mmCIF file of C-alpha atoms and ligand atoms in Angstrom:
data_model
loop_
_atom_site.group_PDB
_atom_site.id
_atom_site.type_symbol
_atom_site.label_atom_id
_atom_site.label_comp_id
_atom_site.label_asym_id
_atom_site.label_seq_id
_atom_site.Cartn_x
_atom_site.Cartn_y
_atom_site.Cartn_z
ATOM 1 C CA UNK Y 1 8.120 -25.619 -39.432
ATOM 2 C CA UNK Y 2 7.003 -26.975 -36.064
ATOM 3 C CA UNK Y 3 9.444 -25.209 -33.729
ATOM 4 C CA UNK Y 4 9.828 -27.093 -30.002
ATOM 5 C CA UNK Y 5 7.822 -25.229 -27.525
ATOM 6 C CA UNK Y 6 9.451 -25.142 -23.825
ATOM 7 C CA UNK Y 7 6.997 -25.085 -21.563
ATOM 8 C CA UNK Y 8 6.742 -22.516 -18.840
ATOM 9 C CA UNK Y 9 8.384 -23.849 -15.391
ATOM 10 C CA UNK Y 10 6.592 -23.408 -12.228
ATOM 11 C CA UNK Y 11 8.774 -21.238 -9.777
ATOM 12 C CA UNK Y 12 7.554 -19.708 -6.663
ATOM 13 C CA UNK Y 13 7.858 -15.900 -7.389
ATOM 14 C CA UNK Y 14 9.260 -13.018 -5.549
ATOM 15 C CA UNK Y 15 7.293 -9.764 -5.686
ATOM 16 C CA UNK Y 16 9.289 -7.158 -7.528
ATOM 17 C CA UNK Y 17 7.538 -3.912 -7.939
ATOM 18 C CA UNK Y 18 10.616 -2.359 -10.240
ATOM 19 C CA UNK Y 19 10.036 -2.705 -13.625
ATOM 20 C CA UNK Y 20 13.837 -3.951 -14.387
ATOM 21 C CA UNK Y 21 17.478 -3.442 -13.412
ATOM 22 C CA UNK Y 22 17.379 -5.522 -10.127
ATOM 23 C CA UNK Y 23 19.885 -8.159 -9.830
ATOM 24 C CA UNK Y 24 18.110 -8.987 -6.573
ATOM 25 C CA UNK Y 25 15.959 -12.037 -8.243
ATOM 26 C CA UNK Y 26 18.231 -13.815 -10.837
ATOM 27 C CA UNK Y 27 16.974 -17.064 -10.548
ATOM 28 C CA UNK Y 28 13.982 -15.856 -11.629
ATOM 29 C CA UNK Y 29 13.947 -15.967 -15.431
ATOM 30 C CA UNK Y 30 10.818 -18.409 -16.222
ATOM 31 C CA UNK Y 31 7.683 -17.071 -16.544
ATOM 32 C CA UNK Y 32 5.041 -18.462 -14.303
ATOM 33 C CA UNK Y 33 1.428 -18.393 -12.527
ATOM 34 C CA UNK Y 34 2.598 -16.832 -9.198
ATOM 35 C CA UNK Y 35 2.665 -19.303 -5.806
ATOM 36 C CA UNK Y 36 -0.668 -20.764 -5.250
ATOM 37 C CA UNK Y 37 -1.017 -18.594 -1.852
ATOM 38 C CA UNK Y 38 0.513 -15.193 -2.684
ATOM 39 C CA UNK Y 39 1.450 -12.794 -0.087
ATOM 40 C CA UNK Y 40 -0.799 -9.907 0.240
ATOM 41 C CA UNK Y 41 0.859 -7.078 -1.341
ATOM 42 C CA UNK Y 42 1.500 -3.565 -0.446
ATOM 43 C CA UNK Y 43 -0.766 -1.862 -2.808
ATOM 44 C CA UNK Y 44 -3.877 -3.842 -1.215
ATOM 45 C CA UNK Y 45 -3.026 -1.886 1.938
ATOM 46 C CA UNK Y 46 -2.524 1.400 0.314
ATOM 47 C CA UNK Y 47 -6.040 1.508 -1.302
ATOM 48 C CA UNK Y 48 -7.026 1.369 2.413
ATOM 49 C CA UNK Y 49 -5.525 5.012 2.678
ATOM 50 C CA UNK Y 50 -7.124 6.440 -0.504
ATOM 51 C CA UNK Y 51 -10.238 8.559 -0.687
ATOM 52 C CA UNK Y 52 -13.207 7.062 -2.100
ATOM 53 C CA UNK Y 53 -14.769 10.223 -2.844
ATOM 54 C CA UNK Y 54 -14.012 10.428 -6.408
ATOM 55 C CA UNK Y 55 -14.767 6.768 -6.995
ATOM 56 C CA UNK Y 56 -18.342 7.042 -9.029
ATOM 57 C CA UNK Y 57 -19.749 3.681 -9.409
ATOM 58 C CA UNK Y 58 -17.323 0.981 -7.430
ATOM 59 C CA UNK Y 59 -18.567 -1.970 -8.895
ATOM 60 C CA UNK Y 60 -21.436 -2.738 -11.322
ATOM 61 C CA UNK Y 61 -24.737 -4.072 -10.144
ATOM 62 C CA UNK Y 62 -25.771 -7.869 -10.005
ATOM 63 C CA UNK Y 63 -26.048 -8.987 -13.430
ATOM 64 C CA UNK Y 64 -24.406 -5.960 -14.987
ATOM 65 C CA UNK Y 65 -21.279 -5.563 -17.047
ATOM 66 C CA UNK Y 66 -17.666 -5.524 -15.985
ATOM 67 C CA UNK Y 67 -15.729 -3.719 -18.682
ATOM 68 C CA UNK Y 68 -12.192 -4.748 -18.893
ATOM 69 C CA UNK Y 69 -9.891 -2.645 -20.568
ATOM 70 C CA UNK Y 70 -7.136 -4.574 -22.804
ATOM 71 C CA UNK Y 71 -4.322 -4.076 -25.724
ATOM 72 C CA UNK Y 72 -5.160 -7.178 -27.813
ATOM 73 C CA UNK Y 73 -1.802 -7.473 -28.985
ATOM 74 C CA UNK Y 74 -0.235 -9.585 -26.509
ATOM 75 C CA UNK Y 75 -0.278 -13.057 -26.955
ATOM 76 C CA UNK Y 76 -0.496 -15.438 -25.138
ATOM 77 C CA UNK Y 77 -2.360 -13.197 -22.702
ATOM 78 C CA UNK Y 78 -4.712 -10.831 -25.010
ATOM 79 C CA UNK Y 79 -5.208 -11.412 -28.485
ATOM 80 C CA UNK Y 80 -7.731 -11.436 -31.239
ATOM 81 C CA UNK Y 81 -9.107 -14.415 -32.226
ATOM 82 C CA UNK Y 82 -11.728 -15.569 -34.727
ATOM 83 C CA UNK Y 83 -13.735 -16.743 -31.625
ATOM 84 C CA UNK Y 84 -12.358 -15.784 -27.939
ATOM 85 C CA UNK Y 85 -13.525 -16.429 -24.725
ATOM 86 C CA UNK Y 86 -15.011 -12.756 -24.261
ATOM 87 C CA UNK Y 87 -16.251 -11.818 -27.967
ATOM 88 C CA UNK Y 88 -13.385 -12.268 -30.195
ATOM 89 C CA UNK Y 89 -10.628 -11.346 -27.667
ATOM 90 C CA UNK Y 90 -9.271 -14.752 -26.154
ATOM 91 C CA UNK Y 91 -6.017 -15.181 -24.007
ATOM 92 C CA UNK Y 92 -4.782 -15.885 -20.361
ATOM 93 C CA UNK Y 93 -6.062 -12.505 -19.341
ATOM 94 C CA UNK Y 94 -9.381 -12.811 -21.116
ATOM 95 C CA UNK Y 95 -10.182 -15.945 -19.309
ATOM 96 C CA UNK Y 96 -9.372 -14.408 -16.122
ATOM 97 C CA UNK Y 97 -11.559 -11.842 -16.655
ATOM 98 C CA UNK Y 98 -14.545 -13.371 -17.885
ATOM 99 C CA UNK Y 99 -14.050 -16.109 -14.558
ATOM 100 C CA UNK Y 100 -13.881 -12.613 -12.370
ATOM 101 C CA UNK Y 101 -16.838 -11.309 -13.755
ATOM 102 C CA UNK Y 102 -18.846 -14.616 -13.552
ATOM 103 C CA UNK Y 103 -17.611 -15.525 -10.210
ATOM 104 C CA UNK Y 104 -18.993 -11.837 -8.942
ATOM 105 C CA UNK Y 105 -22.375 -12.221 -10.817
ATOM 106 C CA UNK Y 106 -21.513 -9.763 -13.903
ATOM 107 C CA UNK Y 107 -21.029 -10.390 -17.549
ATOM 108 C CA UNK Y 108 -17.185 -9.145 -18.853
ATOM 109 C CA UNK Y 109 -16.582 -7.151 -21.880
ATOM 110 C CA UNK Y 110 -13.726 -5.779 -23.191
ATOM 111 C CA UNK Y 111 -12.810 -2.501 -24.588
ATOM 112 C CA UNK Y 112 -9.375 -2.836 -26.713
ATOM 113 C CA UNK Y 113 -7.181 0.208 -26.692
ATOM 114 C CA UNK Y 114 -3.656 1.126 -26.640
ATOM 115 C CA UNK Y 115 -1.974 -0.230 -23.763
ATOM 116 C CA UNK Y 116 -0.598 3.713 -22.600
ATOM 117 C CA UNK Y 117 -4.357 4.865 -22.648
ATOM 118 C CA UNK Y 118 -5.488 1.717 -20.146
ATOM 119 C CA UNK Y 119 -4.766 3.683 -16.890
ATOM 120 C CA UNK Y 120 -5.950 7.246 -18.374
ATOM 121 C CA UNK Y 121 -9.408 5.044 -19.449
ATOM 122 C CA UNK Y 122 -9.275 3.489 -15.479
ATOM 123 C CA UNK Y 123 -9.056 7.308 -14.188
ATOM 124 C CA UNK Y 124 -12.170 8.508 -16.214
ATOM 125 C CA UNK Y 125 -14.369 5.714 -15.452
ATOM 126 C CA UNK Y 126 -14.451 4.476 -19.170
ATOM 127 C CA UNK Y 127 -13.401 0.693 -18.029
ATOM 128 C CA UNK Y 128 -13.929 -0.740 -14.554
ATOM 129 C CA UNK Y 129 -10.780 -2.538 -14.562
ATOM 130 C CA UNK Y 130 -7.352 -3.187 -16.850
ATOM 131 C CA UNK Y 131 -6.164 -6.549 -17.510
ATOM 132 C CA UNK Y 132 -3.337 -6.572 -20.059
ATOM 133 C CA UNK Y 133 -0.023 -8.620 -19.054
ATOM 134 C CA UNK Y 134 0.211 -5.294 -16.844
ATOM 135 C CA UNK Y 135 3.392 -5.030 -14.887
ATOM 136 C CA UNK Y 136 3.410 -3.724 -11.772
ATOM 137 C CA UNK Y 137 5.801 -0.969 -11.243
ATOM 138 C CA UNK Y 138 6.132 2.147 -8.621
ATOM 139 C CA UNK Y 139 5.090 4.467 -11.181
ATOM 140 C CA UNK Y 140 1.711 2.690 -12.346
ATOM 141 C CA UNK Y 141 0.819 2.359 -8.598
ATOM 142 C CA UNK Y 142 0.507 6.119 -8.558
ATOM 143 C CA UNK Y 143 -1.959 6.219 -11.170
ATOM 144 C CA UNK Y 144 -4.105 2.957 -10.251
ATOM 145 C CA UNK Y 145 -4.191 0.198 -7.725
ATOM 146 C CA UNK Y 146 -3.404 -3.274 -8.135
ATOM 147 C CA UNK Y 147 -4.820 -6.699 -7.495
ATOM 148 C CA UNK Y 148 -2.630 -9.585 -6.111
ATOM 149 C CA UNK Y 149 -0.250 -10.606 -8.768
ATOM 150 C CA UNK Y 150 -0.920 -13.494 -10.882
ATOM 151 C CA UNK Y 151 1.687 -14.160 -13.139
ATOM 152 C CA UNK Y 152 5.683 -13.415 -13.063
ATOM 153 C CA UNK Y 153 7.515 -12.426 -16.316
ATOM 154 C CA UNK Y 154 10.744 -10.962 -17.092
ATOM 155 C CA UNK Y 155 11.876 -9.078 -20.444
ATOM 156 C CA UNK Y 156 14.310 -10.866 -22.897
ATOM 157 C CA UNK Y 157 15.804 -10.126 -26.219
ATOM 158 C CA UNK Y 158 14.556 -11.033 -29.209
ATOM 159 C CA UNK Y 159 17.500 -11.398 -32.073
ATOM 160 C CA UNK Y 160 18.054 -13.101 -35.349
ATOM 161 C CA UNK Y 161 19.376 -16.739 -34.930
ATOM 162 C CA UNK Y 162 22.752 -15.419 -35.844
ATOM 163 C CA UNK Y 163 23.164 -12.617 -33.788
ATOM 164 C CA UNK Y 164 26.177 -12.166 -31.823
ATOM 165 C CA UNK Y 165 23.883 -10.389 -28.923
ATOM 166 C CA UNK Y 166 24.423 -12.419 -25.690
ATOM 167 C CA UNK Y 167 23.642 -10.116 -22.827
ATOM 168 C CA UNK Y 168 22.032 -6.537 -22.369
ATOM 169 C CA UNK Y 169 25.393 -5.073 -22.417
ATOM 170 C CA UNK Y 170 25.814 -6.274 -25.932
ATOM 171 C CA UNK Y 171 22.891 -4.098 -27.496
ATOM 172 C CA UNK Y 172 24.884 -1.054 -26.358
ATOM 173 C CA UNK Y 173 25.927 -0.062 -30.280
ATOM 174 C CA UNK Y 174 23.139 -2.184 -31.816
ATOM 175 C CA UNK Y 175 19.644 -0.846 -33.206
ATOM 176 C CA UNK Y 176 17.185 -1.244 -30.408
ATOM 177 C CA UNK Y 177 13.237 -1.872 -31.005
ATOM 178 C CA UNK Y 178 10.877 -1.722 -28.298
ATOM 179 C CA UNK Y 179 6.958 -1.391 -27.538
ATOM 180 C CA UNK Y 180 5.654 2.019 -26.769
ATOM 181 C CA UNK Y 181 5.203 2.371 -23.035
ATOM 182 C CA UNK Y 182 5.726 -1.263 -22.396
ATOM 183 C CA UNK Y 183 8.032 -2.184 -19.457
ATOM 184 C CA UNK Y 184 10.685 -3.271 -22.333
ATOM 185 C CA UNK Y 185 11.090 0.189 -23.324
ATOM 186 C CA UNK Y 186 11.690 1.413 -19.578
ATOM 187 C CA UNK Y 187 14.292 -1.006 -19.047
ATOM 188 C CA UNK Y 188 16.209 0.015 -22.038
ATOM 189 C CA UNK Y 189 16.012 3.771 -21.003
ATOM 190 C CA UNK Y 190 17.383 2.434 -17.805
ATOM 191 C CA UNK Y 191 20.588 0.822 -19.268
ATOM 192 C CA UNK Y 192 20.294 4.079 -21.101
ATOM 193 C CA UNK Y 193 20.590 2.849 -24.490
ATOM 194 C CA UNK Y 194 18.884 4.564 -27.313
ATOM 195 C CA UNK Y 195 16.030 2.371 -29.129
ATOM 196 C CA UNK Y 196 13.043 2.940 -31.403
ATOM 197 C CA UNK Y 197 9.718 2.566 -30.173
ATOM 198 C CA UNK Y 198 6.747 1.043 -31.928
ATOM 199 C CA UNK Y 199 3.237 1.118 -31.084
ATOM 200 C CA UNK Y 200 3.152 -2.810 -31.652
ATOM 201 C CA UNK Y 201 4.947 -5.696 -30.902
ATOM 202 C CA UNK Y 202 4.297 -7.248 -34.377
ATOM 203 C CA UNK Y 203 5.472 -4.116 -35.829
ATOM 204 C CA UNK Y 204 8.803 -4.130 -33.846
ATOM 205 C CA UNK Y 205 9.284 -7.905 -34.653
ATOM 206 C CA UNK Y 206 8.818 -7.099 -38.597
ATOM 207 C CA UNK Y 207 11.805 -4.520 -38.424
ATOM 208 C CA UNK Y 208 13.657 -7.461 -37.009
ATOM 209 C CA UNK Y 209 12.667 -9.694 -39.537
ATOM 210 C CA UNK Y 210 13.622 -7.161 -42.306
ATOM 211 C CA UNK Y 211 17.183 -6.775 -40.756
ATOM 212 C CA UNK Y 212 16.154 -2.863 -39.794
ATOM 213 C CA UNK Y 213 17.127 -3.161 -36.355
ATOM 214 C CA UNK Y 214 19.283 -5.691 -34.464
ATOM 215 C CA UNK Y 215 17.309 -6.666 -31.261
ATOM 216 C CA UNK Y 216 13.636 -6.268 -29.765
ATOM 217 C CA UNK Y 217 13.186 -6.352 -26.129
ATOM 218 C CA UNK Y 218 9.714 -7.782 -24.938
ATOM 219 C CA UNK Y 219 8.147 -9.848 -22.239
ATOM 220 C CA UNK Y 220 8.895 -13.667 -22.370
ATOM 221 C CA UNK Y 221 5.974 -15.323 -22.876
ATOM 222 C CA UNK Y 222 5.225 -13.042 -26.007
ATOM 223 C CA UNK Y 223 8.694 -13.307 -27.164
ATOM 224 C CA UNK Y 224 7.956 -17.480 -27.444
ATOM 225 C CA UNK Y 225 4.807 -16.720 -29.479
ATOM 226 C CA UNK Y 226 6.714 -14.167 -31.928
ATOM 227 C CA UNK Y 227 10.215 -16.409 -32.257
ATOM 228 C CA UNK Y 228 7.675 -19.450 -32.768
ATOM 229 C CA UNK Y 229 5.927 -17.512 -35.718
ATOM 230 C CA UNK Y 230 9.032 -16.405 -37.612
ATOM 231 C CA UNK Y 231 12.028 -18.453 -38.624
ATOM 232 C CA UNK Y 232 15.604 -17.461 -38.157
ATOM 233 C CA UNK Y 233 14.646 -15.593 -34.437
ATOM 234 C CA UNK Y 234 15.918 -16.965 -31.544
ATOM 235 C CA UNK Y 235 15.652 -15.646 -27.453
ATOM 236 C CA UNK Y 236 18.237 -14.128 -25.458
ATOM 237 C CA UNK Y 237 17.745 -14.064 -21.619
ATOM 238 C CA UNK Y 238 19.987 -11.879 -19.473
ATOM 239 C CA UNK Y 239 18.656 -12.377 -15.743
ATOM 240 C CA UNK Y 240 21.174 -9.799 -14.562
ATOM 241 C CA UNK Y 241 19.938 -7.105 -16.287
ATOM 242 C CA UNK Y 242 16.250 -7.730 -16.385
ATOM 243 C CA UNK Y 243 14.405 -8.363 -13.122
ATOM 244 C CA UNK Y 244 11.332 -10.659 -12.741
ATOM 245 C CA UNK Y 245 7.922 -8.726 -13.035
ATOM 246 C CA UNK Y 246 4.939 -9.002 -11.711
ATOM 247 C CA UNK Y 247 1.496 -9.091 -13.721
ATOM 248 C CA UNK Y 248 -1.373 -7.808 -11.804
ATOM 249 C CA UNK Y 249 -5.019 -6.199 -12.739
ATOM 250 C CA UNK Y 250 -5.375 -2.279 -12.113
ATOM 251 C CA UNK Y 251 -8.679 -0.592 -10.821
ATOM 252 C CA UNK Y 252 -9.223 2.775 -10.576
ATOM 253 C CA UNK Y 253 -7.525 4.447 -7.125
ATOM 254 C CA UNK Y 254 -9.452 4.027 -4.072
ATOM 255 C CA UNK Y 255 -11.862 1.114 -5.671
ATOM 256 C CA UNK Y 256 -11.386 -1.089 -2.741
ATOM 257 C CA UNK Y 257 -14.708 -3.003 -3.436
ATOM 258 C CA UNK Y 258 -13.628 -4.151 -6.929
ATOM 259 C CA UNK Y 259 -10.433 -4.990 -5.919
ATOM 260 C CA UNK Y 260 -11.717 -6.982 -2.809
ATOM 261 C CA UNK Y 261 -13.963 -9.033 -5.559
ATOM 262 C CA UNK Y 262 -11.090 -9.222 -8.028
ATOM 263 C CA UNK Y 263 -8.679 -10.584 -5.377
ATOM 264 C CA UNK Y 264 -10.681 -13.243 -3.962
ATOM 265 C CA UNK Y 265 -11.163 -14.668 -7.564
ATOM 266 C CA UNK Y 266 -7.598 -14.492 -8.597
ATOM 267 C CA UNK Y 267 -6.596 -15.889 -5.245
ATOM 268 C CA UNK Y 268 -8.984 -18.897 -5.589
ATOM 269 C CA UNK Y 269 -7.693 -19.295 -9.698
ATOM 270 C CA UNK Y 270 -4.191 -19.312 -8.070
ATOM 271 C CA UNK Y 271 -4.970 -21.621 -5.376
ATOM 272 C CA UNK Y 272 -6.718 -24.336 -7.695
ATOM 273 C CA UNK Y 273 -3.955 -24.205 -10.116
ATOM 274 C CA UNK Y 274 -6.468 -22.552 -12.793
ATOM 275 C CA UNK Y 275 -3.914 -19.959 -13.484
ATOM 276 C CA UNK Y 276 -1.093 -21.969 -14.488
ATOM 277 C CA UNK Y 277 -3.757 -24.379 -16.231
ATOM 278 C CA UNK Y 278 -4.656 -21.503 -18.712
ATOM 279 C CA UNK Y 279 -0.989 -20.726 -19.091
ATOM 280 C CA UNK Y 280 0.148 -24.172 -20.169
ATOM 281 C CA UNK Y 281 -3.266 -24.120 -22.394
ATOM 282 C CA UNK Y 282 -2.833 -20.939 -24.258
ATOM 283 C CA UNK Y 283 0.756 -21.251 -24.464
ATOM 284 C CA UNK Y 284 -0.013 -24.680 -26.182
ATOM 285 C CA UNK Y 285 -2.660 -22.897 -28.166
ATOM 286 C CA UNK Y 286 -0.790 -20.186 -29.666
ATOM 287 C CA UNK Y 287 2.024 -22.457 -30.806
ATOM 288 C CA UNK Y 288 -0.217 -24.812 -32.854
ATOM 289 C CA UNK Y 289 -1.503 -22.362 -34.813
HETATM 290 N N1 LIG E 1 4.321 -6.435 -18.870
HETATM 291 C C1 LIG E 1 4.608 -5.393 -20.077
HETATM 292 C C2 LIG E 1 3.916 -3.837 -18.942
HETATM 293 O O1 LIG E 1 3.406 -3.855 -18.347
HETATM 294 C C3 LIG E 1 3.805 -5.264 -21.457
HETATM 295 C C4 LIG E 1 2.450 -5.436 -20.990
HETATM 296 C C5 LIG E 1 1.754 -5.660 -22.514
HETATM 297 O O2 LIG E 1 2.178 -5.063 -23.583
HETATM 298 N N2 LIG E 1 0.220 -5.982 -22.531
HETATM 299 O O3 LIG E 1 4.618 -3.027 -19.865
#
């Protein structure tokens, strides 16, 4: 069954560093590439204050490999395909990662791991950068430095088509599913509702499809993919409960050299419309499967 796909509208984004709960940004319910000239965010500034003493190899040499960590369970940002832009990995983030490496004279490689492991992998030098539709939060900023944001999203609720859930507060007496470590989990926790956390988005969706839970809270673009793939589901938005979130690329704390290179490429890709184009292209691609 072919479902209609609502392309993401382009709106200007406000930098929000809380994962959820703020009502300051209620008009931002559509996900989108951020504005072409993003503001320099605080996190770039804070990196200057961090000691660089513990950075082993800030940037791989020219001709070397720039290793990105991701969790390839998050279409349209990263997923496994028969052939992807970096090995079998495809998606908006993978295309951005490849471009960052190439623009800086390197080759991109991907290490696929659990979302929860990404910041640890950065800290121990297993990966050079993490690109995973990762929302910038105050807590994560304590563990890593973040690039300028490249995408604005929000949490949404996926429910069965006949569900009576119309707002976040309607979840109070329902069975809620989230994905472990995602901002969706943080949001539901902040709302104070009990929930069950799954390792993978697809597992949470199966619970919903099989009637074992009533609602899945997850990022908007990924939610649209799941609703497209599974009959009988719909998305419910609640901008007063879920603030907009900013996706950015994480590097090890203090690695300003790599961060500057990443920021230059991301800034150029935002300014010339590449990120917005990639968004449209991959949303189209995953909804035509
Ligand atoms: N944006 C969400 C977060 O940062 C989910 C990211 C993901 O699953 N890849 O937690």
